[in-house]
Amino acid sequence: MKRTLLALGLSVLANGVAQAQEAPCRAPQAAAGQQVRGPVLHVIDGHTLCVATAADPSGWVRLELQDAPAAASWAELMSVGFGRDVVCVVGEAGATCRAEGRSLAAALRAPEVKATAAAWRAGTAPPPGSALRLATAD
């Protein structure tokens, strides 16, 4: 009896872990030439983000930036992209995304991005003169 309960408990736990690790970007992959618009609501790593085309994660499109610096970190992409409205054009090798008319890849190359990312990650205010701007809801 104890083994049956233990097995059942482990099965439920494993199922919960699998659901918790489910990809947050569940929309179908965008095709080359397609334009994707919406806010960045999830950043996977320094090159990959999710653009929300709907409120539910089933409408979040996973995009890999084709022109992001190779050394870009998760915190850096979070600091320049998270919460911003972007327009992305999908190409054969990835997507080019712009926020407020500026390429996210160009923003990742800006000298102040390392300090902004460190401040964002630490939960402190960004350094004076940094490019980080937070949007607020009305």
PDB file of N, CA and C in Angstrom, residues 30-37 88-91:
ATOM      1  N   ALA A  30       6.420  31.514 -36.269  1.00  0.00           N
ATOM      2  CA  ALA A  30       6.138  32.466 -37.342  1.00  0.00           C
ATOM      3  C   ALA A  30       6.953  32.093 -38.578  1.00  0.00           C
ATOM      4  N   ALA A  31       6.359  32.291 -39.737  1.00  0.00           N
ATOM      5  CA  ALA A  31       7.020  31.964 -41.011  1.00  0.00           C
ATOM      6  C   ALA A  31       7.900  33.122 -41.463  1.00  0.00           C
ATOM      7  N   ALA A  32       8.910  32.801 -42.251  1.00  0.00           N
ATOM      8  CA  ALA A  32       9.787  33.829 -42.818  1.00  0.00           C
ATOM      9  C   ALA A  32       8.949  34.836 -43.595  1.00  0.00           C
ATOM     10  N   GLY A  33       9.241  36.110 -43.395  1.00  0.00           N
ATOM     11  CA  GLY A  33       8.500  37.177 -44.047  1.00  0.00           C
ATOM     12  C   GLY A  33       7.341  37.700 -43.216  1.00  0.00           C
ATOM     13  N   GLN A  34       6.950  36.974 -42.188  1.00  0.00           N
ATOM     14  CA  GLN A  34       5.826  37.370 -41.339  1.00  0.00           C
ATOM     15  C   GLN A  34       6.267  38.463 -40.366  1.00  0.00           C
ATOM     16  N   GLN A  35       5.356  39.379 -40.069  1.00  0.00           N
ATOM     17  CA  GLN A  35       5.603  40.423 -39.081  1.00  0.00           C
ATOM     18  C   GLN A  35       4.851  40.053 -37.807  1.00  0.00           C
ATOM     19  N   VAL A  36       5.522  40.151 -36.667  1.00  0.00           N
ATOM     20  CA  VAL A  36       4.921  39.835 -35.372  1.00  0.00           C
ATOM     21  C   VAL A  36       4.996  41.091 -34.518  1.00  0.00           C
ATOM     22  N   ARG A  37       3.833  41.510 -33.972  1.00  0.00           N
ATOM     23  CA  ARG A  37       3.758  42.727 -33.155  1.00  0.00           C
ATOM     24  C   ARG A  37       3.171  42.394 -31.801  1.00  0.00           C
ATOM     25  N   CYS A  88       8.535  42.797 -35.014  1.00  0.00           N
ATOM     26  CA  CYS A  88       9.572  41.872 -35.455  1.00  0.00           C
ATOM     27  C   CYS A  88       9.256  41.380 -36.854  1.00  0.00           C
ATOM     28  N   VAL A  89      10.284  41.301 -37.678  1.00  0.00           N
ATOM     29  CA  VAL A  89      10.163  40.735 -39.008  1.00  0.00           C
ATOM     30  C   VAL A  89      10.965  39.437 -38.993  1.00  0.00           C
ATOM     31  N   VAL A  90      10.294  38.354 -39.311  1.00  0.00           N
ATOM     32  CA  VAL A  90      10.919  37.037 -39.268  1.00  0.00           C
ATOM     33  C   VAL A  90      11.635  36.775 -40.582  1.00  0.00           C
ATOM     34  N   GLY A  91      12.886  36.344 -40.471  1.00  0.00           N
ATOM     35  CA  GLY A  91      13.685  35.986 -41.633  1.00  0.00           C
ATOM     36  C   GLY A  91      14.014  34.503 -41.593  1.00  0.00           C
TER      37      GLY A  91
END
